[in-house]
GROMACS .gro file of C-alpha atoms in nm:
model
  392
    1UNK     CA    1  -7.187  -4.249  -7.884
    2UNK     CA    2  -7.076  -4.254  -7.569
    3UNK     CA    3  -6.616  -4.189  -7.494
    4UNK     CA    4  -6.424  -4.492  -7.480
    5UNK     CA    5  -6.313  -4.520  -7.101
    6UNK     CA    6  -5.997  -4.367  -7.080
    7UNK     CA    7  -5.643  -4.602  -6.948
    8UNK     CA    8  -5.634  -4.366  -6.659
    9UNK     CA    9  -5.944  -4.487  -6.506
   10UNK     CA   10  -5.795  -4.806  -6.448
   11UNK     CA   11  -5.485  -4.657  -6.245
   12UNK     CA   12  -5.414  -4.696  -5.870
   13UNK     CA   13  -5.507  -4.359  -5.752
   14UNK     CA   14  -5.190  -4.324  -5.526
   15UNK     CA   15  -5.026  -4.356  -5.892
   16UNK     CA   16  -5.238  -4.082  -6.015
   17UNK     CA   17  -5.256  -3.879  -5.717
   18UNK     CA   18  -4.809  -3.829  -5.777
   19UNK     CA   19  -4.738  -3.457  -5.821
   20UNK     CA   20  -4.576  -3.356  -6.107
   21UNK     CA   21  -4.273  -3.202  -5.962
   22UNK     CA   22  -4.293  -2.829  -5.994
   23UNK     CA   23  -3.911  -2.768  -6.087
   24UNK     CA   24  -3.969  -3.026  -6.373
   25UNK     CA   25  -4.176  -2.748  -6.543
   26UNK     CA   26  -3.965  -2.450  -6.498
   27UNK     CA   27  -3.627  -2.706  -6.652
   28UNK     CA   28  -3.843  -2.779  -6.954
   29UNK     CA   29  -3.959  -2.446  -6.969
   30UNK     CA   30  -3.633  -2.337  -6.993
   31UNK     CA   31  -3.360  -2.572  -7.057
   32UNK     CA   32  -3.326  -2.523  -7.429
   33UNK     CA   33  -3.275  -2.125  -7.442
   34UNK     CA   34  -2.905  -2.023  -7.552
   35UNK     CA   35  -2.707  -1.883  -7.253
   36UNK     CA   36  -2.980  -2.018  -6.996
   37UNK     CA   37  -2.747  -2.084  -6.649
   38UNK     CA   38  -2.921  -2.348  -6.510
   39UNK     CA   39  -2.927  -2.312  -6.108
   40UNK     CA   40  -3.210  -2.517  -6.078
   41UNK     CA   41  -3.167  -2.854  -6.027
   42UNK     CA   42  -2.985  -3.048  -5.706
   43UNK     CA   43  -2.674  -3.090  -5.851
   44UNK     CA   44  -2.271  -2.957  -5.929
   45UNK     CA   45  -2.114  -2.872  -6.279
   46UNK     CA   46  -1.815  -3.083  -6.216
   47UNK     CA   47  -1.816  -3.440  -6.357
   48UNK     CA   48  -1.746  -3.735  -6.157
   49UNK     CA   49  -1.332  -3.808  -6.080
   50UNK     CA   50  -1.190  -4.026  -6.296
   51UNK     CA   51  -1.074  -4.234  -6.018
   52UNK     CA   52  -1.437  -4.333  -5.980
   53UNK     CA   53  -1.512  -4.377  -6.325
   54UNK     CA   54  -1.212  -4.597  -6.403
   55UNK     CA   55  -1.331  -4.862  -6.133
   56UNK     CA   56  -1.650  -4.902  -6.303
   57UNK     CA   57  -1.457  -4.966  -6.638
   58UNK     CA   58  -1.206  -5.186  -6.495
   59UNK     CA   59  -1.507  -5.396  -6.315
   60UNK     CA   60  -1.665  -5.425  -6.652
   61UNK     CA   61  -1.365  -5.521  -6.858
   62UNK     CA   62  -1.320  -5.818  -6.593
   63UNK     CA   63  -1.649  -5.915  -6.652
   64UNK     CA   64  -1.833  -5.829  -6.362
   65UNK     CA   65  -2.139  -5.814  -6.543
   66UNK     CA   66  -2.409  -6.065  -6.344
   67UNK     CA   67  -2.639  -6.119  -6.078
   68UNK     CA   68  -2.523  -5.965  -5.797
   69UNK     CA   69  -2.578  -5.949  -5.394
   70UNK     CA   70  -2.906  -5.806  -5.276
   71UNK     CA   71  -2.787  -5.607  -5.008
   72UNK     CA   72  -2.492  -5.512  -5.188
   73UNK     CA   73  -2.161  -5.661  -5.249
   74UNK     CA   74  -1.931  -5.724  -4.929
   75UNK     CA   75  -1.665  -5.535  -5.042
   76UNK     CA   76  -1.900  -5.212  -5.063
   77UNK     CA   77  -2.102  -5.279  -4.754
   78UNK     CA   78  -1.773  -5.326  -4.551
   79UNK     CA   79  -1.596  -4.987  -4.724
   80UNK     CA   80  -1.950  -4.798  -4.615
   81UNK     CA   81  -1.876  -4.951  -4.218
   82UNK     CA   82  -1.555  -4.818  -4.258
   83UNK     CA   83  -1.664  -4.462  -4.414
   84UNK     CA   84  -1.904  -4.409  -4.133
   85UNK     CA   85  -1.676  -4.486  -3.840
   86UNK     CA   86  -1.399  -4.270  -3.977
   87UNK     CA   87  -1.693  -3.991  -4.026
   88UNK     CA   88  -1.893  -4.065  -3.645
   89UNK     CA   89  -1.571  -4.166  -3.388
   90UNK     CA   90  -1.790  -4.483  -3.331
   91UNK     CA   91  -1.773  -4.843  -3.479
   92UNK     CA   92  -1.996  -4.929  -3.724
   93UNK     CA   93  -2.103  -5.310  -3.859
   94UNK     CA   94  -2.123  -5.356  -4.233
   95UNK     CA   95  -2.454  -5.547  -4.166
   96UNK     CA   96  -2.592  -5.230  -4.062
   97UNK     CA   97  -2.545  -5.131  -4.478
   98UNK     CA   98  -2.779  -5.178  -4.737
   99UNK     CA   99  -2.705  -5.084  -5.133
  100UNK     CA  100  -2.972  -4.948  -5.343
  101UNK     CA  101  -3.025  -4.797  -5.708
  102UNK     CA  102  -3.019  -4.433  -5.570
  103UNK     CA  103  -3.079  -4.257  -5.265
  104UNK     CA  104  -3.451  -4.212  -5.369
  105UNK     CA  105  -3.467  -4.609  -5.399
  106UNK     CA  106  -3.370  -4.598  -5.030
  107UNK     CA  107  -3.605  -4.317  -4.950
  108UNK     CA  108  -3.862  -4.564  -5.143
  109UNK     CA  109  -3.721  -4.861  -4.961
  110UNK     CA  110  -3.725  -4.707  -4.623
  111UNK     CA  111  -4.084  -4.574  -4.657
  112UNK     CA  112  -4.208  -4.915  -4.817
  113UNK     CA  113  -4.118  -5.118  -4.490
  114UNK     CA  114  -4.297  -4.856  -4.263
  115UNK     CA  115  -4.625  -4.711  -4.419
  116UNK     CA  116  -4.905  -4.790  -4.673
  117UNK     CA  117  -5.291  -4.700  -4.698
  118UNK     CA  118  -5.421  -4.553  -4.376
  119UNK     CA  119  -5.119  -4.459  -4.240
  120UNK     CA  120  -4.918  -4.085  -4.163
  121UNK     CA  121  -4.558  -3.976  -4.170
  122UNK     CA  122  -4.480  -3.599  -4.095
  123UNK     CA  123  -4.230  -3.415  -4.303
  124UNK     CA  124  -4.124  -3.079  -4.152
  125UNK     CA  125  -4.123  -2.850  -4.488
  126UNK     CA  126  -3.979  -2.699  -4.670
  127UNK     CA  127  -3.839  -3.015  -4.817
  128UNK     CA  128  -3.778  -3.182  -5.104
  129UNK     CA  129  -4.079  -3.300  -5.304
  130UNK     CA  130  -3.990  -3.664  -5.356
  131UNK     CA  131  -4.022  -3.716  -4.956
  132UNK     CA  132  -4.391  -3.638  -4.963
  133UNK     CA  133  -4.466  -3.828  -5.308
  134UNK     CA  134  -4.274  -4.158  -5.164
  135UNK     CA  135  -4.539  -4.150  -4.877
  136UNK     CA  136  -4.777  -4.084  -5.111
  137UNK     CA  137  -4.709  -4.373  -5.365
  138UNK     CA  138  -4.678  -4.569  -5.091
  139UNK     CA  139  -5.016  -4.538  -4.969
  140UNK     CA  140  -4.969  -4.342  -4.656
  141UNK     CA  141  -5.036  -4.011  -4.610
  142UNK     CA  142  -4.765  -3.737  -4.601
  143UNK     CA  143  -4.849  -3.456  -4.333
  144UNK     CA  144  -4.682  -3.162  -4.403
  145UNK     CA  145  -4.511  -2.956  -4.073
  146UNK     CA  146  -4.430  -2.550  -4.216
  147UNK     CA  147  -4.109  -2.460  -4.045
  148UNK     CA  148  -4.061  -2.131  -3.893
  149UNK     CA  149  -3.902  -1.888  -4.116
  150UNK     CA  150  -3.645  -1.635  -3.968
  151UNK     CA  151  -3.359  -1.407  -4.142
  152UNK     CA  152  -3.148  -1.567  -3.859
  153UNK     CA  153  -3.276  -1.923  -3.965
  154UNK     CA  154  -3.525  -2.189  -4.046
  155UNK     CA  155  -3.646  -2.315  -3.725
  156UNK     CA  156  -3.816  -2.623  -3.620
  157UNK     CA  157  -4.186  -2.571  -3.488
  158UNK     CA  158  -4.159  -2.809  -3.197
  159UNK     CA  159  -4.539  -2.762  -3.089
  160UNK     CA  160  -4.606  -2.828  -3.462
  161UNK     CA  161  -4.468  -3.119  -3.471
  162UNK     CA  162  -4.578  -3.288  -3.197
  163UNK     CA  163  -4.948  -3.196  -3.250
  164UNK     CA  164  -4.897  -3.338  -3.584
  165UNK     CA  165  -4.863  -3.730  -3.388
  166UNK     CA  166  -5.173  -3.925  -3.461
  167UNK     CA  167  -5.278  -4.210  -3.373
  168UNK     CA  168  -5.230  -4.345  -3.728
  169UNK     CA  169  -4.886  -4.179  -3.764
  170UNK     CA  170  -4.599  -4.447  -3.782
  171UNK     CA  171  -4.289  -4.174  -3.801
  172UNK     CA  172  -4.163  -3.821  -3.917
  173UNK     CA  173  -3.912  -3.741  -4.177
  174UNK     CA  174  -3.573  -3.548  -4.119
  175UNK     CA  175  -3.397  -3.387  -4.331
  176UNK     CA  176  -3.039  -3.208  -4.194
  177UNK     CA  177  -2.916  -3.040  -4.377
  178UNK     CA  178  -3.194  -2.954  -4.551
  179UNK     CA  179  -3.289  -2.952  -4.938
  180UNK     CA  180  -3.415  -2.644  -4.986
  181UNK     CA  181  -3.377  -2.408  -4.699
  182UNK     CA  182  -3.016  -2.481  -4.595
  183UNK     CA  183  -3.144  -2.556  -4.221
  184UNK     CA  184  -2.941  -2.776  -4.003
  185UNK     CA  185  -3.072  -2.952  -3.700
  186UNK     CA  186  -2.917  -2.887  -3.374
  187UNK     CA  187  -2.870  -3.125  -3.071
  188UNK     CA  188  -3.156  -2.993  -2.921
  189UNK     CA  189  -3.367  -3.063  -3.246
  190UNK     CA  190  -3.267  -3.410  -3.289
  191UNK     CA  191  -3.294  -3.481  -2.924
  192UNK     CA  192  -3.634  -3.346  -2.932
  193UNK     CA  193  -3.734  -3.587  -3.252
  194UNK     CA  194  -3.564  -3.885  -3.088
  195UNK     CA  195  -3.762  -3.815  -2.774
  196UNK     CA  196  -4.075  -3.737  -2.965
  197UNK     CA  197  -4.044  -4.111  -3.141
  198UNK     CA  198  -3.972  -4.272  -2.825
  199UNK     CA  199  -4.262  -4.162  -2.658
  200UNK     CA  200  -4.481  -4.230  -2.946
  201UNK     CA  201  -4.326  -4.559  -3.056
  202UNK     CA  202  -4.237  -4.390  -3.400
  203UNK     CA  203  -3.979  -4.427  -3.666
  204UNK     CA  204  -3.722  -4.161  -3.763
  205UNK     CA  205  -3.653  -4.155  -4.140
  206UNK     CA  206  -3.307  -3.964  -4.153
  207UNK     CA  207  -3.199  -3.866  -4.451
  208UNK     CA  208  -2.855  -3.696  -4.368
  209UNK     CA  209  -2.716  -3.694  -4.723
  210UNK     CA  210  -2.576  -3.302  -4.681
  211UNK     CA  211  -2.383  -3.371  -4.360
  212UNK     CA  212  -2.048  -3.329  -4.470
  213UNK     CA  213  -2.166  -3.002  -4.663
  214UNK     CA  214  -2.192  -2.750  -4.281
  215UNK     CA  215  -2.074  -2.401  -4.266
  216UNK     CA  216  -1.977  -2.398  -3.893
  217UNK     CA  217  -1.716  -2.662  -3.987
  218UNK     CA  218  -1.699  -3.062  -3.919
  219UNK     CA  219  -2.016  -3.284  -4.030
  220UNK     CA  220  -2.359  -3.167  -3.912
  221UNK     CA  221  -2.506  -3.316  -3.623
  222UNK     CA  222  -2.669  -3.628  -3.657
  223UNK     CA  223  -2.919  -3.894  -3.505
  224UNK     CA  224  -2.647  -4.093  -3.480
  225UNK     CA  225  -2.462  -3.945  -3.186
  226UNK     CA  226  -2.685  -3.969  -2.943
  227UNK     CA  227  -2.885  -4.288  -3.037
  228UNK     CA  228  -2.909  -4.650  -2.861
  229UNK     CA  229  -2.941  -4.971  -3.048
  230UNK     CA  230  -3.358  -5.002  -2.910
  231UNK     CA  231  -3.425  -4.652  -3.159
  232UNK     CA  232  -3.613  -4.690  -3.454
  233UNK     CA  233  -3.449  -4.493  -3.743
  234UNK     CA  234  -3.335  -4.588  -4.035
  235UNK     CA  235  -3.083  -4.342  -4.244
  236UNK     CA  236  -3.074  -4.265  -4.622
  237UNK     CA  237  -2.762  -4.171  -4.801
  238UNK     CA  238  -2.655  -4.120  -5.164
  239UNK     CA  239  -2.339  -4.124  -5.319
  240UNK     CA  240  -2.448  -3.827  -5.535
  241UNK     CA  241  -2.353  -3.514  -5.376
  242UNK     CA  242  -2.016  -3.563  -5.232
  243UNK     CA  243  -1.884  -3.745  -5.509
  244UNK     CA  244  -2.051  -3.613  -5.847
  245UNK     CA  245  -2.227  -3.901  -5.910
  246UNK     CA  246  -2.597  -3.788  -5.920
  247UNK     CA  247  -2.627  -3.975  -6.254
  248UNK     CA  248  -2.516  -4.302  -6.165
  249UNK     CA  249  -2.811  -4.331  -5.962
  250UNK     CA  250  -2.637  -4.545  -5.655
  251UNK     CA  251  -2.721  -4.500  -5.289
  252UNK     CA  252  -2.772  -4.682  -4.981
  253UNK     CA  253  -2.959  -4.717  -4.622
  254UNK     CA  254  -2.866  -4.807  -4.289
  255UNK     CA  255  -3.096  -5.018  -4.090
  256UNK     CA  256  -3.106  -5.259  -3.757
  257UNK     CA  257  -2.935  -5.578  -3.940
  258UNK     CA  258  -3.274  -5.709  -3.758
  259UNK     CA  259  -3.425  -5.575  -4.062
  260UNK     CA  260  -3.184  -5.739  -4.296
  261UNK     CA  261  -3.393  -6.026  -4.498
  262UNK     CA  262  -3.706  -5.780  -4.526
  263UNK     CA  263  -3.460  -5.527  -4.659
  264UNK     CA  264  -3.349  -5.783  -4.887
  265UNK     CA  265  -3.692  -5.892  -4.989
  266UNK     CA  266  -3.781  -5.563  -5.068
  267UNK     CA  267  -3.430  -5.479  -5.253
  268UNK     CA  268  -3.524  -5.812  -5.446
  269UNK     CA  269  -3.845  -5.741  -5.562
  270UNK     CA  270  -3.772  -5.368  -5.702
  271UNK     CA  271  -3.392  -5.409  -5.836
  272UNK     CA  272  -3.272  -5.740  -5.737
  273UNK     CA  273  -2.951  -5.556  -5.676
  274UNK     CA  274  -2.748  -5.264  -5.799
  275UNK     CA  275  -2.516  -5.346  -6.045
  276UNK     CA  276  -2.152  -5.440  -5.934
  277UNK     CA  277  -1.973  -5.189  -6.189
  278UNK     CA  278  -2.179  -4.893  -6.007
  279UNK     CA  279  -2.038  -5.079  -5.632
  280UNK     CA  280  -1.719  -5.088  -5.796
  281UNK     CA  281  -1.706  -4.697  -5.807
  282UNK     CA  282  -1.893  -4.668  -5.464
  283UNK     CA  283  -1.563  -4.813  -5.347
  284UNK     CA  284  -1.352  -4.595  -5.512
  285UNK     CA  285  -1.577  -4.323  -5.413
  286UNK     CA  286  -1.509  -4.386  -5.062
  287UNK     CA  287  -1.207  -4.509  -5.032
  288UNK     CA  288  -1.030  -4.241  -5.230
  289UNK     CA  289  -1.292  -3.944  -5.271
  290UNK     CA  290  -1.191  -3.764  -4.913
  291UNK     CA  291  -1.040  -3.507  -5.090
  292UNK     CA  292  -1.269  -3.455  -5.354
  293UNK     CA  293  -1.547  -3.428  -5.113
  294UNK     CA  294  -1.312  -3.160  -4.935
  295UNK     CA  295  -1.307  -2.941  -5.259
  296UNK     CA  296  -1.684  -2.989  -5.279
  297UNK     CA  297  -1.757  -2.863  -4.981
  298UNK     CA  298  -1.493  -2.552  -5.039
  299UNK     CA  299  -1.686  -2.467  -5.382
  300UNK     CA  300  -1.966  -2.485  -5.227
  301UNK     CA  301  -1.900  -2.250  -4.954
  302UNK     CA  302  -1.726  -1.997  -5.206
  303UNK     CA  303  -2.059  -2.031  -5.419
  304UNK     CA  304  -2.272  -1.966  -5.116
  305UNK     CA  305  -2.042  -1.612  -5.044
  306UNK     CA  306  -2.036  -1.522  -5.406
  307UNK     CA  307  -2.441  -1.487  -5.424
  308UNK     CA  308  -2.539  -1.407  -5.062
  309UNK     CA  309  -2.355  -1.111  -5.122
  310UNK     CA  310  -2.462  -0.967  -5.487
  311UNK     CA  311  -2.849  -1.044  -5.391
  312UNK     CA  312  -2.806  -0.902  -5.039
  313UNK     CA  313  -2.697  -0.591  -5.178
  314UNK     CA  314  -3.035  -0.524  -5.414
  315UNK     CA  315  -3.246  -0.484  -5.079
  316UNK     CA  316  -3.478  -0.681  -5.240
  317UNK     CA  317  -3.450  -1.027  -5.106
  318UNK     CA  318  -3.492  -1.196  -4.794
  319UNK     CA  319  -3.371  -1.516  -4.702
  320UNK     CA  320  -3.167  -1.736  -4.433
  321UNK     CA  321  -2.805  -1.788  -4.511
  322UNK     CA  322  -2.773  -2.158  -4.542
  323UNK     CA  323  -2.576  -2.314  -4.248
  324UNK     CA  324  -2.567  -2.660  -4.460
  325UNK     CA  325  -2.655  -2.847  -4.766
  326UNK     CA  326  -2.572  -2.601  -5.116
  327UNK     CA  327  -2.876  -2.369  -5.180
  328UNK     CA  328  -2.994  -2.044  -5.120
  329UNK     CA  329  -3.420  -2.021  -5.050
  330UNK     CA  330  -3.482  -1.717  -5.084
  331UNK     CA  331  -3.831  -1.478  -5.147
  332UNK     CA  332  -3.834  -1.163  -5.373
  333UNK     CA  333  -4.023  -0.857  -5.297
  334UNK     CA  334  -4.339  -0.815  -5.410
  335UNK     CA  335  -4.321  -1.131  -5.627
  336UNK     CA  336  -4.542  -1.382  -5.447
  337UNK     CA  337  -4.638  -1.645  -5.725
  338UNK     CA  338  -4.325  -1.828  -5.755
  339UNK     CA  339  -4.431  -2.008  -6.007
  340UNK     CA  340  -4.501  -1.774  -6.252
  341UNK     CA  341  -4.187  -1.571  -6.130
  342UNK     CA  342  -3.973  -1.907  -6.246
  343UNK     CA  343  -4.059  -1.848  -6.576
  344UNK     CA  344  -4.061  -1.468  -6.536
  345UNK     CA  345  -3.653  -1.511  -6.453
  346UNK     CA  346  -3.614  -1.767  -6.738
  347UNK     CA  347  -3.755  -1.497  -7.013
  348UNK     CA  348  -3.573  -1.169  -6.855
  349UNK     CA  349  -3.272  -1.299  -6.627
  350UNK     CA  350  -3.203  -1.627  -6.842
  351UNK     CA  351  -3.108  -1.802  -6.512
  352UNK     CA  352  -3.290  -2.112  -6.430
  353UNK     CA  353  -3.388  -2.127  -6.047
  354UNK     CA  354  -3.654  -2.385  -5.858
  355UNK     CA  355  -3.955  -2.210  -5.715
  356UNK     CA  356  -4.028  -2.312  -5.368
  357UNK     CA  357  -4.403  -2.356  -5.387
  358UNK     CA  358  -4.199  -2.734  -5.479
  359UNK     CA  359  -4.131  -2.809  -5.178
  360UNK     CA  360  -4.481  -2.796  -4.974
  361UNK     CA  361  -4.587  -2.574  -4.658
  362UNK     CA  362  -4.368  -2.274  -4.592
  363UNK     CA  363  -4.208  -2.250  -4.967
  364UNK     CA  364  -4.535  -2.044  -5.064
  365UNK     CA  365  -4.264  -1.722  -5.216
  366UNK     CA  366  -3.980  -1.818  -5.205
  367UNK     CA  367  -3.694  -1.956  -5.427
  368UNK     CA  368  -3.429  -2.202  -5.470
  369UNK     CA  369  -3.098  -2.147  -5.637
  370UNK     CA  370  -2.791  -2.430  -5.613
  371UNK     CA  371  -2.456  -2.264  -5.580
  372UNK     CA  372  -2.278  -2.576  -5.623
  373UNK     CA  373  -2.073  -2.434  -5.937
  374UNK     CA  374  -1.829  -2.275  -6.064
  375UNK     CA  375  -1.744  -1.956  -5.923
  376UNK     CA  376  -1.738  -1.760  -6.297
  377UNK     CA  377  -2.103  -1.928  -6.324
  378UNK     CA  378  -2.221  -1.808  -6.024
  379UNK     CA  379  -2.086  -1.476  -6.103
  380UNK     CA  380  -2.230  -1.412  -6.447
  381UNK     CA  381  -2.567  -1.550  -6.275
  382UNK     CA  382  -2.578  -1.344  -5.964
  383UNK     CA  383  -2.532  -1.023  -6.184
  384UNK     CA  384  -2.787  -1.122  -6.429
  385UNK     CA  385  -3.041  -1.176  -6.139
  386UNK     CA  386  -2.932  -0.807  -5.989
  387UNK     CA  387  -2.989  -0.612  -6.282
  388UNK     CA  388  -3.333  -0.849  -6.301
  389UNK     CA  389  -3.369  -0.729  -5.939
  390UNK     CA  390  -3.284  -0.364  -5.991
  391UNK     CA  391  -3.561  -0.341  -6.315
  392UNK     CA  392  -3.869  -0.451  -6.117
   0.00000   0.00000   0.00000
């Protein structure tokens, strides 16, 4: 008797081609063990300010509970205008702003108006996962771009990248700061890119949601200081990292407002908006959060001390100390399958860590830990990972 055809076979193959996401495994490998410190995923261990909360109660105690604005409610797209000019020195227009149900909706949004079947984006890599698998849903083909690796820095392969440029290529991908590797573009970097999309006639996805987490001080360069209103680029932003909001799953994009009604038509046909309790707190967020997103950054730089030096010390580690974003990506010597070594640290150092192989080209070895926690955390982890270290 022959098998009954399976529900698979009917799938979209861009649906079945989506990776599983490699740090998925080593969390559900691990995430019910007693004592497990969890250093894995993108995130801090502090909850979301109360001030934020409270104006997502108060919005639903005075009923704000219906259909809402596509694009996002005026109040919010107005209080992002005023965000960004306060953060860039420049004015910005709140038509510019679009909301959407997470940053990754705005990564999805972004890639959605851009590419589909036949098509190429480059990614520079390391880099998060979800870049490559929203190209890859989408259609179009991700093309991966291996940074250079240095113990001074992550560096961007310029020659690479522009031998990448095909004639089916509609833009490349930019991440600054970068999740995993901690690399920051400079001005000669994103003057390079912008050039390289000029010439080409490309589009710049910018997704600059770490820019207010940079060591050397101030926010980390961005596309936006040196672009004209003719440049194609369209920025993604979340409200998750500064503000300890990763679960409420808000975000939003900035676009030409020439783009507006195919934004909307888009926004429409995925969310049909993002409810107005959630804009509520993306108010409060911004309106109020400065200081918040001050501490943030402070843990985060006490977090990135605290392990770079206990794993520095072993000898056994190399890696580049993180100018921005709030991870350490580093390798460990003579442990070159990260993915089995992910599960080897869950079983023997009970601390939960993403391995890089995750995040495409040029993570082959290497390691990502986020040091966005509390100091005592990172403490009890980093010595549990040395005496790891100091056994194999």
């Amino acid at each position: 008797m022959p098998a009954a055809p399976s529900f698979l076979d009917g799938l979209r193959p861009e649906a079945l081609g989506a990776p599983e996401s490699g740090i998925v495994e080593v969390m559900n490998y691990g995430r019910t063990r007693q004592g497990m410190i969890p250093l894995w995923a993108g995130e801090g261990d502090v909850p979301t300010p109360a001030f934020i909360t409270e104006a997502a109660t108060r919005s639903l105690a005075a009923g704000e509970t219906f259909y809402t604005w596509q694009r996002g409610i005026p109040d919010l797209r107005e209080a992002l205008a005023r965000y960004h000019t306060n953060l860039f020195g420049k004015p910005f227009a709140a038509d510019r702003f679009f909301v959407t149900q997470s940053g990754m909706h705005a990564i999805q949004t972004a890639v959605r108006l851009i590419a589909g079947v036949g098509d190429e984006v480059i990614v520079p890599t390391p880099a998060w996962p979800n870049f490559a698998a929203a190209i890859g849903v989408a259609g179009a083909k991700p093309v991966m771009v291996a940074q250079i690796f240095t113990e001074q820095g992550w560096k961007l392969d310029f020659q690479r990248l522009a031998d990448a440029i095909t004639p089916r290529t509609r833009g490349i991908f930019i991440n600054s700061p970068s999740n995993p590797t901690g690399w920051v573009a400079t001005a000669e970097d994103i003057a390079f890119v912008l050039d390289l999309a000029r010439r080409h006639g490309l589009w710049i996805f910018a997704d600059e949601i770490y820019t207010r987490f940079h060591y050397a001080g101030g926010r980390a360069p961005s596309f936006r200081d040196i672009r004209t209103p003719e440049d194609r680029i369209i920025f993604t932003d979340t409200f998750s990292k500064n503000w300890a909001m990763t679960g409420w799953r808000i975000g939003w994009m900035e676009a030409p407002p020439e783009l507006g009604q195919t934004i909307e038509n888009l926004l429409q046909y995925s969310t049909s908006g993002v409810a107005t309790f959630l804009q509520r707190a993306g108010i409060a967020a911004l309106e109020r959060g400065e200081s918040f997103v001050e501490h943030q950054i402070a843990r985060a730089r006490q977090g990135r001390d605290i392990v770079i030096k206990g794993l520095s010390a072993t000898g056994k580690v190399r890696f580049a100390p993180a100018s921005g974003a709030f991870y350490l990506f580093f390798s460990v010597e003579g442990k070159p399958d990260v993915r089995r070594l992910g599960l080897e640290i869950v079983d023997q150092a009970n601390v939960g860590l993403a391995p890089g192989t995750a995040f495409g080209a040029g993570g082959e070895g290497f390691m990502r830990l986020c040091y966005l926690r509390s100091p005592e955390q990172l403490q009890a982890a980093t010595q549990r990972l040395v005496d790891w270290l100091e056994k194999i």
